[in-house]
Amino acid sequence: MANKPVEIVIYIHGVSNDLRGRSHDAEYQMIHKGIGKNKTHWPNNYLGVEWGWHHGSNNPKSHELLTDAQRILGGRVMPAVDRQWDFTLNPARSVINAFRPLMLYGFGDIFYYVSEDGKFAVRETVARQILDHISSRADDNQPVSLTLVGHSAGAVVAFDFLFALFRTDIAEDESARAANHYMGGHAKAVSQAFTALREKQENDKLRLRRLFTFGAPITPLACRSDAVLEILAGGDLLKPEDYGLTKNPFGTLKGPRWVNIWDRDDPIAWPVEPLMNEVDGAVKDEYVDVSDLVTHVHEAYWESKEVHQKLAEYW
């Protein structure tokens, strides 16, 4: 029993169009309870990661300033947009007017994340929150089994996080260098968090049980580095082993390790199988029909009984 891994479930939200930021625990509770109704031995506890807004620190830094910056900037720029009028009859203008706040307050989160500062800052806060949760659930000698569940931009965060965690030839000091450059006074603490997780997986004390993504724009956001451009332009595919999708330190796991759920009516969601080399069925796309309303479908995965059943089936 001592070698049985502790199962940790982690949810990571995507962008938010909220002007002040908010907790995503309602969505996390909804999907966690839904999966539990369909799966025996589903863990009772979970970690709900929060990023991109000021959610607790008295001295917010880095990604925690994102929502505040967007709100203050929007308070200046949106009136400037509204002051400009012309008499052209443009049927698309109502759509454009609705799109502008989404682009600033919603898509602005992903614009930040795909920057160098954003990528490292969000990675480090995810590492810290995961390490703190593991410490509350397991002692230092217990093996840990992670299930990451990412929605929308949160799926991209999870995907990138696993690459940094499992790729074998990643620079050992990358996390520390990034933290020192981008995180200021918090550099030592956050770099230690990611380093501790890397050490666990390198010592076969940590595995990825499953990666679940839904509403994920991972495929269109794949071309964010020269290394990936060279792979894809050469006709090659990404390697599942670089993301922990083939590592089995606690015994072989049945079924796909990465299950990506998507609805064609969701313009943000894409299949991912064409992105990855197929290794023993490690990656699987599951098509669902959660809603036919373009305005609702992207958020509908959280409450979908079909999604809950799929995740329970593959866990």
PDB file of C-alpha atoms in Angstrom:
ATOM      1  CA  MET A   1       0.000   0.000   0.000  1.00  0.00           C
ATOM      2  CA  ALA A   2       2.959   2.338   0.650  1.00  0.00           C
ATOM      3  CA  ASN A   3       3.817   2.353  -3.073  1.00  0.00           C
ATOM      4  CA  LYS A   4       0.281   3.102  -4.224  1.00  0.00           C
ATOM      5  CA  PRO A   5       0.282   6.576  -5.812  1.00  0.00           C
ATOM      6  CA  VAL A   6      -1.808   9.385  -4.401  1.00  0.00           C
ATOM      7  CA  GLU A   7      -4.251  10.521  -7.091  1.00  0.00           C
ATOM      8  CA  ILE A   8      -4.386  14.286  -7.565  1.00  0.00           C
ATOM      9  CA  VAL A   9      -6.989  15.957  -9.822  1.00  0.00           C
ATOM     10  CA  ILE A  10      -6.160  19.467 -11.075  1.00  0.00           C
ATOM     11  CA  TYR A  11      -8.489  21.832 -12.959  1.00  0.00           C
ATOM     12  CA  ILE A  12      -7.163  24.825 -14.911  1.00  0.00           C
ATOM     13  CA  HIS A  13      -9.564  27.466 -16.222  1.00  0.00           C
ATOM     14  CA  GLY A  14      -9.243  29.462 -19.421  1.00  0.00           C
ATOM     15  CA  VAL A  15      -9.692  33.151 -20.135  1.00  0.00           C
ATOM     16  CA  SER A  16     -12.330  35.201 -18.375  1.00  0.00           C
ATOM     17  CA  ASN A  17     -14.276  38.184 -19.674  1.00  0.00           C
ATOM     18  CA  ASP A  18     -14.804  39.362 -16.101  1.00  0.00           C
ATOM     19  CA  LEU A  19     -13.601  42.871 -15.336  1.00  0.00           C
ATOM     20  CA  ARG A  20     -12.404  42.109 -11.804  1.00  0.00           C
ATOM     21  CA  GLY A  21     -11.618  38.424 -11.913  1.00  0.00           C
ATOM     22  CA  ARG A  22     -13.491  35.713 -10.074  1.00  0.00           C
ATOM     23  CA  SER A  23     -13.101  32.265  -8.599  1.00  0.00           C
ATOM     24  CA  HIS A  24     -13.759  29.378 -10.976  1.00  0.00           C
ATOM     25  CA  ASP A  25     -14.640  26.977  -8.187  1.00  0.00           C
ATOM     26  CA  ALA A  26     -18.302  26.767  -9.259  1.00  0.00           C
ATOM     27  CA  GLU A  27     -17.234  25.264 -12.594  1.00  0.00           C
ATOM     28  CA  TYR A  28     -14.676  23.047 -10.887  1.00  0.00           C
ATOM     29  CA  GLN A  29     -17.244  21.707  -8.406  1.00  0.00           C
ATOM     30  CA  MET A  30     -19.784  21.140 -11.175  1.00  0.00           C
ATOM     31  CA  ILE A  31     -17.533  18.988 -13.331  1.00  0.00           C
ATOM     32  CA  HIS A  32     -15.904  17.195 -10.389  1.00  0.00           C
ATOM     33  CA  LYS A  33     -19.266  16.129  -8.969  1.00  0.00           C
ATOM     34  CA  GLY A  34     -20.489  15.177 -12.442  1.00  0.00           C
ATOM     35  CA  ILE A  35     -17.524  12.866 -13.036  1.00  0.00           C
ATOM     36  CA  GLY A  36     -17.896  11.397  -9.547  1.00  0.00           C
ATOM     37  CA  LYS A  37     -21.465  10.347 -10.319  1.00  0.00           C
ATOM     38  CA  ASN A  38     -20.130   8.221 -13.169  1.00  0.00           C
ATOM     39  CA  LYS A  39     -16.905   6.853 -11.678  1.00  0.00           C
ATOM     40  CA  THR A  40     -16.250   4.683  -8.646  1.00  0.00           C
ATOM     41  CA  HIS A  41     -13.104   5.612  -6.702  1.00  0.00           C
ATOM     42  CA  TRP A  42     -13.034   9.119  -8.197  1.00  0.00           C
ATOM     43  CA  PRO A  43     -10.960  11.273  -5.787  1.00  0.00           C
ATOM     44  CA  ASN A  44     -13.007  13.339  -3.333  1.00  0.00           C
ATOM     45  CA  ASN A  45     -10.604  16.266  -3.389  1.00  0.00           C
ATOM     46  CA  TYR A  46      -9.255  18.391  -6.198  1.00  0.00           C
ATOM     47  CA  LEU A  47      -7.098  21.425  -6.860  1.00  0.00           C
ATOM     48  CA  GLY A  48      -8.691  24.299  -8.730  1.00  0.00           C
ATOM     49  CA  VAL A  49      -5.900  26.444 -10.158  1.00  0.00           C
ATOM     50  CA  GLU A  50      -6.481  30.201 -10.401  1.00  0.00           C
ATOM     51  CA  TRP A  51      -4.413  32.479 -12.622  1.00  0.00           C
ATOM     52  CA  GLY A  52      -4.645  35.841 -14.373  1.00  0.00           C
ATOM     53  CA  TRP A  53      -6.343  37.760 -11.561  1.00  0.00           C
ATOM     54  CA  HIS A  54      -5.740  38.999  -8.022  1.00  0.00           C
ATOM     55  CA  HIS A  55      -7.091  36.124  -5.933  1.00  0.00           C
ATOM     56  CA  GLY A  56      -5.489  36.381  -2.531  1.00  0.00           C
ATOM     57  CA  SER A  57      -2.075  37.970  -2.349  1.00  0.00           C
ATOM     58  CA  ASN A  58      -1.781  41.303  -0.545  1.00  0.00           C
ATOM     59  CA  ASN A  59       1.026  42.230  -2.897  1.00  0.00           C
ATOM     60  CA  PRO A  60      -0.053  41.049  -6.368  1.00  0.00           C
ATOM     61  CA  LYS A  61       2.639  40.626  -8.989  1.00  0.00           C
ATOM     62  CA  SER A  62       3.009  39.395 -12.534  1.00  0.00           C
ATOM     63  CA  HIS A  63      -0.039  37.477 -13.841  1.00  0.00           C
ATOM     64  CA  GLU A  64      -2.129  38.574 -10.816  1.00  0.00           C
ATOM     65  CA  LEU A  65      -2.146  42.107 -12.249  1.00  0.00           C
ATOM     66  CA  LEU A  66      -3.647  41.056 -15.572  1.00  0.00           C
ATOM     67  CA  THR A  67      -7.337  41.675 -14.853  1.00  0.00           C
ATOM     68  CA  ASP A  68      -6.627  44.979 -13.091  1.00  0.00           C
ATOM     69  CA  ALA A  69      -4.540  46.203 -16.021  1.00  0.00           C
ATOM     70  CA  GLN A  70      -7.198  45.200 -18.553  1.00  0.00           C
ATOM     71  CA  ARG A  71      -9.981  46.871 -16.555  1.00  0.00           C
ATOM     72  CA  ILE A  72      -8.106  50.149 -16.146  1.00  0.00           C
ATOM     73  CA  LEU A  73      -6.955  50.225 -19.766  1.00  0.00           C
ATOM     74  CA  GLY A  74     -10.454  49.347 -20.947  1.00  0.00           C
ATOM     75  CA  GLY A  75     -11.880  52.206 -18.915  1.00  0.00           C
ATOM     76  CA  ARG A  76      -9.814  54.555 -21.067  1.00  0.00           C
ATOM     77  CA  VAL A  77      -9.860  52.917 -24.481  1.00  0.00           C
ATOM     78  CA  MET A  78     -13.499  51.778 -24.761  1.00  0.00           C
ATOM     79  CA  PRO A  79     -14.890  55.354 -24.403  1.00  0.00           C
ATOM     80  CA  ALA A  80     -12.393  56.417 -27.073  1.00  0.00           C
ATOM     81  CA  VAL A  81     -13.845  53.779 -29.400  1.00  0.00           C
ATOM     82  CA  ASP A  82     -17.425  54.789 -28.625  1.00  0.00           C
ATOM     83  CA  ARG A  83     -16.765  58.465 -29.358  1.00  0.00           C
ATOM     84  CA  GLN A  84     -16.115  57.728 -33.018  1.00  0.00           C
ATOM     85  CA  TRP A  85     -19.194  57.594 -35.271  1.00  0.00           C
ATOM     86  CA  ASP A  86     -19.939  57.549 -38.945  1.00  0.00           C
ATOM     87  CA  PHE A  87     -23.121  57.104 -40.928  1.00  0.00           C
ATOM     88  CA  THR A  88     -22.012  54.096 -42.967  1.00  0.00           C
ATOM     89  CA  LEU A  89     -24.560  51.280 -42.913  1.00  0.00           C
ATOM     90  CA  ASN A  90     -22.491  48.312 -41.798  1.00  0.00           C
ATOM     91  CA  PRO A  91     -24.551  45.232 -40.776  1.00  0.00           C
ATOM     92  CA  ALA A  92     -21.493  43.743 -39.076  1.00  0.00           C
ATOM     93  CA  ARG A  93     -20.993  46.696 -36.739  1.00  0.00           C
ATOM     94  CA  SER A  94     -23.115  45.232 -33.946  1.00  0.00           C
ATOM     95  CA  VAL A  95     -20.953  42.101 -34.063  1.00  0.00           C
ATOM     96  CA  ILE A  96     -17.794  44.201 -34.015  1.00  0.00           C
ATOM     97  CA  ASN A  97     -19.073  46.230 -31.061  1.00  0.00           C
ATOM     98  CA  ALA A  98     -19.728  43.020 -29.118  1.00  0.00           C
ATOM     99  CA  PHE A  99     -16.346  41.583 -30.107  1.00  0.00           C
ATOM    100  CA  ARG A 100     -14.189  44.481 -28.917  1.00  0.00           C
ATOM    101  CA  PRO A 101     -14.732  43.928 -25.142  1.00  0.00           C
ATOM    102  CA  LEU A 102     -14.172  40.192 -25.593  1.00  0.00           C
ATOM    103  CA  MET A 103     -10.914  40.832 -27.419  1.00  0.00           C
ATOM    104  CA  LEU A 104      -9.636  43.183 -24.711  1.00  0.00           C
ATOM    105  CA  TYR A 105     -10.918  41.517 -21.544  1.00  0.00           C
ATOM    106  CA  GLY A 106     -11.054  37.889 -22.702  1.00  0.00           C
ATOM    107  CA  PHE A 107      -8.560  37.241 -25.483  1.00  0.00           C
ATOM    108  CA  GLY A 108      -6.171  39.619 -23.738  1.00  0.00           C
ATOM    109  CA  ASP A 109      -5.518  36.805 -21.250  1.00  0.00           C
ATOM    110  CA  ILE A 110      -4.238  34.471 -23.956  1.00  0.00           C
ATOM    111  CA  PHE A 111      -2.238  37.283 -25.576  1.00  0.00           C
ATOM    112  CA  TYR A 112      -0.522  37.697 -22.215  1.00  0.00           C
ATOM    113  CA  TYR A 113      -0.009  33.976 -21.701  1.00  0.00           C
ATOM    114  CA  VAL A 114       1.669  33.373 -25.066  1.00  0.00           C
ATOM    115  CA  SER A 115       4.209  36.120 -24.278  1.00  0.00           C
ATOM    116  CA  GLU A 116       7.459  35.042 -22.661  1.00  0.00           C
ATOM    117  CA  ASP A 117       6.607  36.823 -19.403  1.00  0.00           C
ATOM    118  CA  GLY A 118       3.153  35.286 -19.263  1.00  0.00           C
ATOM    119  CA  LYS A 119       4.199  31.732 -20.055  1.00  0.00           C
ATOM    120  CA  PHE A 120       6.750  31.569 -17.268  1.00  0.00           C
ATOM    121  CA  ALA A 121       4.642  33.455 -14.729  1.00  0.00           C
ATOM    122  CA  VAL A 122       1.600  31.201 -15.204  1.00  0.00           C
ATOM    123  CA  ARG A 123       3.764  28.073 -15.260  1.00  0.00           C
ATOM    124  CA  GLU A 124       5.276  29.011 -11.951  1.00  0.00           C
ATOM    125  CA  THR A 125       1.961  29.744 -10.224  1.00  0.00           C
ATOM    126  CA  VAL A 126       0.602  26.411 -11.469  1.00  0.00           C
ATOM    127  CA  ALA A 127       3.691  24.657 -10.091  1.00  0.00           C
ATOM    128  CA  ARG A 128       3.346  26.370  -6.711  1.00  0.00           C
ATOM    129  CA  GLN A 129      -0.354  25.560  -6.372  1.00  0.00           C
ATOM    130  CA  ILE A 130       0.213  21.930  -7.388  1.00  0.00           C
ATOM    131  CA  LEU A 131       3.147  21.483  -5.006  1.00  0.00           C
ATOM    132  CA  ASP A 132       1.202  23.010  -2.111  1.00  0.00           C
ATOM    133  CA  HIS A 133      -1.741  20.697  -2.824  1.00  0.00           C
ATOM    134  CA  ILE A 134       0.502  17.633  -3.055  1.00  0.00           C
ATOM    135  CA  SER A 135       2.075  18.566   0.283  1.00  0.00           C
ATOM    136  CA  SER A 136      -1.370  18.619   1.873  1.00  0.00           C
ATOM    137  CA  ARG A 137      -2.287  15.201   0.439  1.00  0.00           C
ATOM    138  CA  ALA A 138       0.928  13.130   0.533  1.00  0.00           C
ATOM    139  CA  ASP A 139       4.223  12.864   2.371  1.00  0.00           C
ATOM    140  CA  ASP A 140       7.569  13.354   0.644  1.00  0.00           C
ATOM    141  CA  ASN A 141       8.084   9.645  -0.053  1.00  0.00           C
ATOM    142  CA  GLN A 142       4.693   8.870  -1.566  1.00  0.00           C
ATOM    143  CA  PRO A 143       4.399   8.641  -5.344  1.00  0.00           C
ATOM    144  CA  VAL A 144       1.960  11.056  -6.965  1.00  0.00           C
ATOM    145  CA  SER A 145      -0.327  10.536  -9.947  1.00  0.00           C
ATOM    146  CA  LEU A 146      -1.627  13.707 -11.646  1.00  0.00           C
ATOM    147  CA  THR A 147      -4.778  14.173 -13.695  1.00  0.00           C
ATOM    148  CA  LEU A 148      -4.832  17.580 -15.388  1.00  0.00           C
ATOM    149  CA  VAL A 149      -8.149  18.927 -16.714  1.00  0.00           C
ATOM    150  CA  GLY A 150      -7.835  22.087 -18.795  1.00  0.00           C
ATOM    151  CA  HIS A 151     -10.492  24.216 -20.463  1.00  0.00           C
ATOM    152  CA  SER A 152      -9.762  26.625 -23.340  1.00  0.00           C
ATOM    153  CA  ALA A 153      -6.563  28.562 -22.568  1.00  0.00           C
ATOM    154  CA  GLY A 154      -6.246  26.397 -19.452  1.00  0.00           C
ATOM    155  CA  ALA A 155      -5.757  23.440 -21.787  1.00  0.00           C
ATOM    156  CA  VAL A 156      -2.831  25.278 -23.396  1.00  0.00           C
ATOM    157  CA  VAL A 157      -1.422  26.019 -19.938  1.00  0.00           C
ATOM    158  CA  ALA A 158      -1.663  22.326 -18.981  1.00  0.00           C
ATOM    159  CA  PHE A 159      -0.125  21.188 -22.285  1.00  0.00           C
ATOM    160  CA  ASP A 160       2.846  23.564 -21.977  1.00  0.00           C
ATOM    161  CA  PHE A 161       3.266  22.735 -18.296  1.00  0.00           C
ATOM    162  CA  LEU A 162       3.604  19.028 -19.036  1.00  0.00           C
ATOM    163  CA  PHE A 163       6.202  19.713 -21.734  1.00  0.00           C
ATOM    164  CA  ALA A 164       8.316  21.677 -19.261  1.00  0.00           C
ATOM    165  CA  LEU A 165       7.806  18.995 -16.612  1.00  0.00           C
ATOM    166  CA  PHE A 166       8.573  15.882 -18.667  1.00  0.00           C
ATOM    167  CA  ARG A 167      10.815  16.745 -21.613  1.00  0.00           C
ATOM    168  CA  THR A 168      14.157  15.137 -20.843  1.00  0.00           C
ATOM    169  CA  ASP A 169      16.476  17.601 -22.593  1.00  0.00           C
ATOM    170  CA  ILE A 170      14.988  20.779 -21.138  1.00  0.00           C
ATOM    171  CA  ALA A 171      17.597  23.103 -19.623  1.00  0.00           C
ATOM    172  CA  GLU A 172      17.913  22.396 -15.901  1.00  0.00           C
ATOM    173  CA  ASP A 173      18.080  26.065 -14.968  1.00  0.00           C
ATOM    174  CA  GLU A 174      15.277  27.237 -17.312  1.00  0.00           C
ATOM    175  CA  SER A 175      12.695  27.611 -14.573  1.00  0.00           C
ATOM    176  CA  ALA A 176      15.076  29.405 -12.215  1.00  0.00           C
ATOM    177  CA  ARG A 177      16.284  31.785 -14.938  1.00  0.00           C
ATOM    178  CA  ALA A 178      12.739  32.587 -15.977  1.00  0.00           C
ATOM    179  CA  ALA A 179      11.630  33.165 -12.407  1.00  0.00           C
ATOM    180  CA  ASN A 180      14.547  35.468 -11.648  1.00  0.00           C
ATOM    181  CA  HIS A 181      13.826  37.527 -14.749  1.00  0.00           C
ATOM    182  CA  TYR A 182      10.056  37.673 -14.636  1.00  0.00           C
ATOM    183  CA  MET A 183       8.948  37.138 -11.043  1.00  0.00           C
ATOM    184  CA  GLY A 184      11.072  39.608  -9.107  1.00  0.00           C
ATOM    185  CA  GLY A 185      11.155  38.995  -5.369  1.00  0.00           C
ATOM    186  CA  HIS A 186       9.190  35.740  -5.652  1.00  0.00           C
ATOM    187  CA  ALA A 187      11.864  34.127  -7.841  1.00  0.00           C
ATOM    188  CA  LYS A 188      13.386  31.750  -5.311  1.00  0.00           C
ATOM    189  CA  ALA A 189      10.107  30.360  -3.987  1.00  0.00           C
ATOM    190  CA  VAL A 190       8.459  29.761  -7.331  1.00  0.00           C
ATOM    191  CA  SER A 191      11.522  28.309  -9.015  1.00  0.00           C
ATOM    192  CA  GLN A 192      11.850  25.883  -6.119  1.00  0.00           C
ATOM    193  CA  ALA A 193       8.261  24.730  -6.671  1.00  0.00           C
ATOM    194  CA  PHE A 194       8.787  23.784 -10.296  1.00  0.00           C
ATOM    195  CA  THR A 195      12.197  22.276  -9.573  1.00  0.00           C
ATOM    196  CA  ALA A 196      10.661  20.089  -6.851  1.00  0.00           C
ATOM    197  CA  LEU A 197       8.055  18.733  -9.289  1.00  0.00           C
ATOM    198  CA  ARG A 198      10.730  18.065 -11.927  1.00  0.00           C
ATOM    199  CA  GLU A 199      12.775  16.153  -9.375  1.00  0.00           C
ATOM    200  CA  LYS A 200       9.767  14.044  -8.424  1.00  0.00           C
ATOM    201  CA  GLN A 201       9.103  12.945 -11.990  1.00  0.00           C
ATOM    202  CA  GLU A 202      12.800  12.382 -12.749  1.00  0.00           C
ATOM    203  CA  ASN A 203      12.989  10.138  -9.677  1.00  0.00           C
ATOM    204  CA  ASP A 204       9.848   8.236 -10.771  1.00  0.00           C
ATOM    205  CA  LYS A 205       7.803   9.649  -7.906  1.00  0.00           C
ATOM    206  CA  LEU A 206       5.362  11.479 -10.171  1.00  0.00           C
ATOM    207  CA  ARG A 207       3.439  10.489 -13.280  1.00  0.00           C
ATOM    208  CA  LEU A 208       0.746  11.912 -15.490  1.00  0.00           C
ATOM    209  CA  ARG A 209      -2.272   9.653 -15.214  1.00  0.00           C
ATOM    210  CA  ARG A 210      -4.442  11.583 -17.666  1.00  0.00           C
ATOM    211  CA  LEU A 211      -4.567  14.891 -19.490  1.00  0.00           C
ATOM    212  CA  PHE A 212      -8.151  15.918 -20.260  1.00  0.00           C
ATOM    213  CA  THR A 213      -8.731  18.990 -22.415  1.00  0.00           C
ATOM    214  CA  PHE A 214     -11.925  20.521 -23.765  1.00  0.00           C
ATOM    215  CA  GLY A 215     -12.624  23.640 -25.794  1.00  0.00           C
ATOM    216  CA  ALA A 216      -8.884  23.643 -26.478  1.00  0.00           C
ATOM    217  CA  PRO A 217      -7.107  25.913 -29.010  1.00  0.00           C
ATOM    218  CA  ILE A 218      -3.876  23.931 -28.711  1.00  0.00           C
ATOM    219  CA  THR A 219      -3.598  23.055 -32.409  1.00  0.00           C
ATOM    220  CA  PRO A 220      -3.863  26.599 -33.858  1.00  0.00           C
ATOM    221  CA  LEU A 221      -1.520  27.824 -31.107  1.00  0.00           C
ATOM    222  CA  ALA A 222       1.078  25.134 -31.826  1.00  0.00           C
ATOM    223  CA  CYS A 223       3.342  27.379 -33.910  1.00  0.00           C
ATOM    224  CA  ARG A 224       4.722  29.448 -31.041  1.00  0.00           C
ATOM    225  CA  SER A 225       8.389  28.464 -31.279  1.00  0.00           C
ATOM    226  CA  ASP A 226      10.980  27.930 -33.982  1.00  0.00           C
ATOM    227  CA  ALA A 227      11.524  24.369 -32.744  1.00  0.00           C
ATOM    228  CA  VAL A 228       7.874  23.433 -33.321  1.00  0.00           C
ATOM    229  CA  LEU A 229       7.831  25.258 -36.668  1.00  0.00           C
ATOM    230  CA  GLU A 230      10.740  23.132 -37.843  1.00  0.00           C
ATOM    231  CA  ILE A 231       9.005  19.935 -36.732  1.00  0.00           C
ATOM    232  CA  LEU A 232       5.687  20.720 -38.391  1.00  0.00           C
ATOM    233  CA  ALA A 233       7.142  22.309 -41.531  1.00  0.00           C
ATOM    234  CA  GLY A 234       9.253  19.193 -42.014  1.00  0.00           C
ATOM    235  CA  GLY A 235       6.154  17.007 -41.954  1.00  0.00           C
ATOM    236  CA  ASP A 236       6.911  15.553 -38.525  1.00  0.00           C
ATOM    237  CA  LEU A 237       4.711  15.476 -35.418  1.00  0.00           C
ATOM    238  CA  LEU A 238       5.157  16.201 -31.732  1.00  0.00           C
ATOM    239  CA  LYS A 239       6.275  13.377 -29.439  1.00  0.00           C
ATOM    240  CA  PRO A 240       3.904  12.090 -26.722  1.00  0.00           C
ATOM    241  CA  GLU A 241       6.856  11.148 -24.522  1.00  0.00           C
ATOM    242  CA  ASP A 242       7.828  14.816 -24.240  1.00  0.00           C
ATOM    243  CA  TYR A 243       4.536  15.427 -22.401  1.00  0.00           C
ATOM    244  CA  GLY A 244       4.591  12.470 -20.002  1.00  0.00           C
ATOM    245  CA  LEU A 245       2.023  10.587 -22.086  1.00  0.00           C
ATOM    246  CA  THR A 246       4.021   7.361 -22.271  1.00  0.00           C
ATOM    247  CA  LYS A 247       5.819   7.254 -18.917  1.00  0.00           C
ATOM    248  CA  ASN A 248       4.629   4.471 -16.592  1.00  0.00           C
ATOM    249  CA  PRO A 249       6.647   4.326 -13.355  1.00  0.00           C
ATOM    250  CA  PHE A 250       3.776   2.759 -11.369  1.00  0.00           C
ATOM    251  CA  GLY A 251       2.597   0.183 -13.905  1.00  0.00           C
ATOM    252  CA  THR A 252       1.023   0.456 -17.342  1.00  0.00           C
ATOM    253  CA  LEU A 253      -2.147   2.495 -17.686  1.00  0.00           C
ATOM    254  CA  LYS A 254      -4.836   1.325 -20.088  1.00  0.00           C
ATOM    255  CA  GLY A 255      -6.343   3.591 -22.707  1.00  0.00           C
ATOM    256  CA  PRO A 256      -5.285   7.017 -24.011  1.00  0.00           C
ATOM    257  CA  ARG A 257      -3.358   9.284 -21.688  1.00  0.00           C
ATOM    258  CA  TRP A 258      -4.568  12.467 -23.384  1.00  0.00           C
ATOM    259  CA  VAL A 259      -8.268  12.762 -24.200  1.00  0.00           C
ATOM    260  CA  ASN A 260      -9.302  15.934 -26.013  1.00  0.00           C
ATOM    261  CA  ILE A 261     -13.022  16.717 -26.112  1.00  0.00           C
ATOM    262  CA  TRP A 262     -14.354  19.147 -28.677  1.00  0.00           C
ATOM    263  CA  ASP A 263     -17.550  20.383 -30.306  1.00  0.00           C
ATOM    264  CA  ARG A 264     -17.447  21.657 -33.895  1.00  0.00           C
ATOM    265  CA  ASP A 265     -19.838  24.492 -33.007  1.00  0.00           C
ATOM    266  CA  ASP A 266     -17.156  25.807 -30.646  1.00  0.00           C
ATOM    267  CA  PRO A 267     -14.809  27.968 -32.763  1.00  0.00           C
ATOM    268  CA  ILE A 268     -12.115  27.812 -30.069  1.00  0.00           C
ATOM    269  CA  ALA A 269     -11.999  23.982 -29.938  1.00  0.00           C
ATOM    270  CA  TRP A 270      -9.853  21.850 -32.261  1.00  0.00           C
ATOM    271  CA  PRO A 271      -8.856  18.190 -32.608  1.00  0.00           C
ATOM    272  CA  VAL A 272      -5.303  17.346 -31.510  1.00  0.00           C
ATOM    273  CA  GLU A 273      -4.592  13.871 -32.900  1.00  0.00           C
ATOM    274  CA  PRO A 274      -3.143  15.383 -36.124  1.00  0.00           C
ATOM    275  CA  LEU A 275      -0.613  17.227 -33.952  1.00  0.00           C
ATOM    276  CA  MET A 276       0.900  14.193 -32.229  1.00  0.00           C
ATOM    277  CA  ASN A 277       2.781  11.056 -33.199  1.00  0.00           C
ATOM    278  CA  GLU A 278       0.574   8.089 -32.386  1.00  0.00           C
ATOM    279  CA  VAL A 279       2.262   5.928 -29.756  1.00  0.00           C
ATOM    280  CA  ASP A 280       0.181   3.049 -28.393  1.00  0.00           C
ATOM    281  CA  GLY A 281      -3.035   5.063 -28.580  1.00  0.00           C
ATOM    282  CA  ALA A 282      -1.685   7.744 -26.235  1.00  0.00           C
ATOM    283  CA  VAL A 283      -3.807  10.556 -27.707  1.00  0.00           C
ATOM    284  CA  LYS A 284      -7.510  10.500 -28.564  1.00  0.00           C
ATOM    285  CA  ASP A 285     -10.007  13.098 -29.777  1.00  0.00           C
ATOM    286  CA  GLU A 286     -13.593  12.662 -28.607  1.00  0.00           C
ATOM    287  CA  TYR A 287     -16.259  14.583 -30.472  1.00  0.00           C
ATOM    288  CA  VAL A 288     -19.278  15.740 -28.469  1.00  0.00           C
ATOM    289  CA  ASP A 289     -22.337  17.874 -29.118  1.00  0.00           C
ATOM    290  CA  VAL A 290     -22.701  19.978 -25.989  1.00  0.00           C
ATOM    291  CA  SER A 291     -24.587  22.877 -27.583  1.00  0.00           C
ATOM    292  CA  ASP A 292     -25.583  24.302 -30.961  1.00  0.00           C
ATOM    293  CA  LEU A 293     -25.402  27.898 -29.693  1.00  0.00           C
ATOM    294  CA  VAL A 294     -22.129  29.547 -30.629  1.00  0.00           C
ATOM    295  CA  THR A 295     -22.568  31.984 -27.743  1.00  0.00           C
ATOM    296  CA  HIS A 296     -22.907  29.152 -25.196  1.00  0.00           C
ATOM    297  CA  VAL A 297     -21.029  26.135 -26.493  1.00  0.00           C
ATOM    298  CA  HIS A 298     -17.550  27.132 -25.299  1.00  0.00           C
ATOM    299  CA  GLU A 299     -18.631  27.186 -21.655  1.00  0.00           C
ATOM    300  CA  ALA A 300     -21.094  24.281 -21.929  1.00  0.00           C
ATOM    301  CA  TYR A 301     -18.497  21.531 -21.410  1.00  0.00           C
ATOM    302  CA  TRP A 302     -18.391  22.163 -17.655  1.00  0.00           C
ATOM    303  CA  GLU A 303     -22.056  21.212 -17.178  1.00  0.00           C
ATOM    304  CA  SER A 304     -22.392  18.605 -19.936  1.00  0.00           C
ATOM    305  CA  LYS A 305     -23.370  15.137 -18.711  1.00  0.00           C
ATOM    306  CA  GLU A 306     -21.857  13.705 -21.903  1.00  0.00           C
ATOM    307  CA  VAL A 307     -18.500  15.284 -21.028  1.00  0.00           C
ATOM    308  CA  HIS A 308     -18.729  14.031 -17.439  1.00  0.00           C
ATOM    309  CA  GLN A 309     -19.380  10.501 -18.733  1.00  0.00           C
ATOM    310  CA  LYS A 310     -16.476  10.657 -21.187  1.00  0.00           C
ATOM    311  CA  LEU A 311     -14.003  11.777 -18.564  1.00  0.00           C
ATOM    312  CA  ALA A 312     -15.200   9.116 -16.135  1.00  0.00           C
ATOM    313  CA  GLU A 313     -14.910   6.472 -18.855  1.00  0.00           C
ATOM    314  CA  TYR A 314     -11.306   7.291 -19.688  1.00  0.00           C
ATOM    315  CA  TRP A 315      -9.982   7.979 -16.193  1.00  0.00           C
TER     316      TRP A 315
END
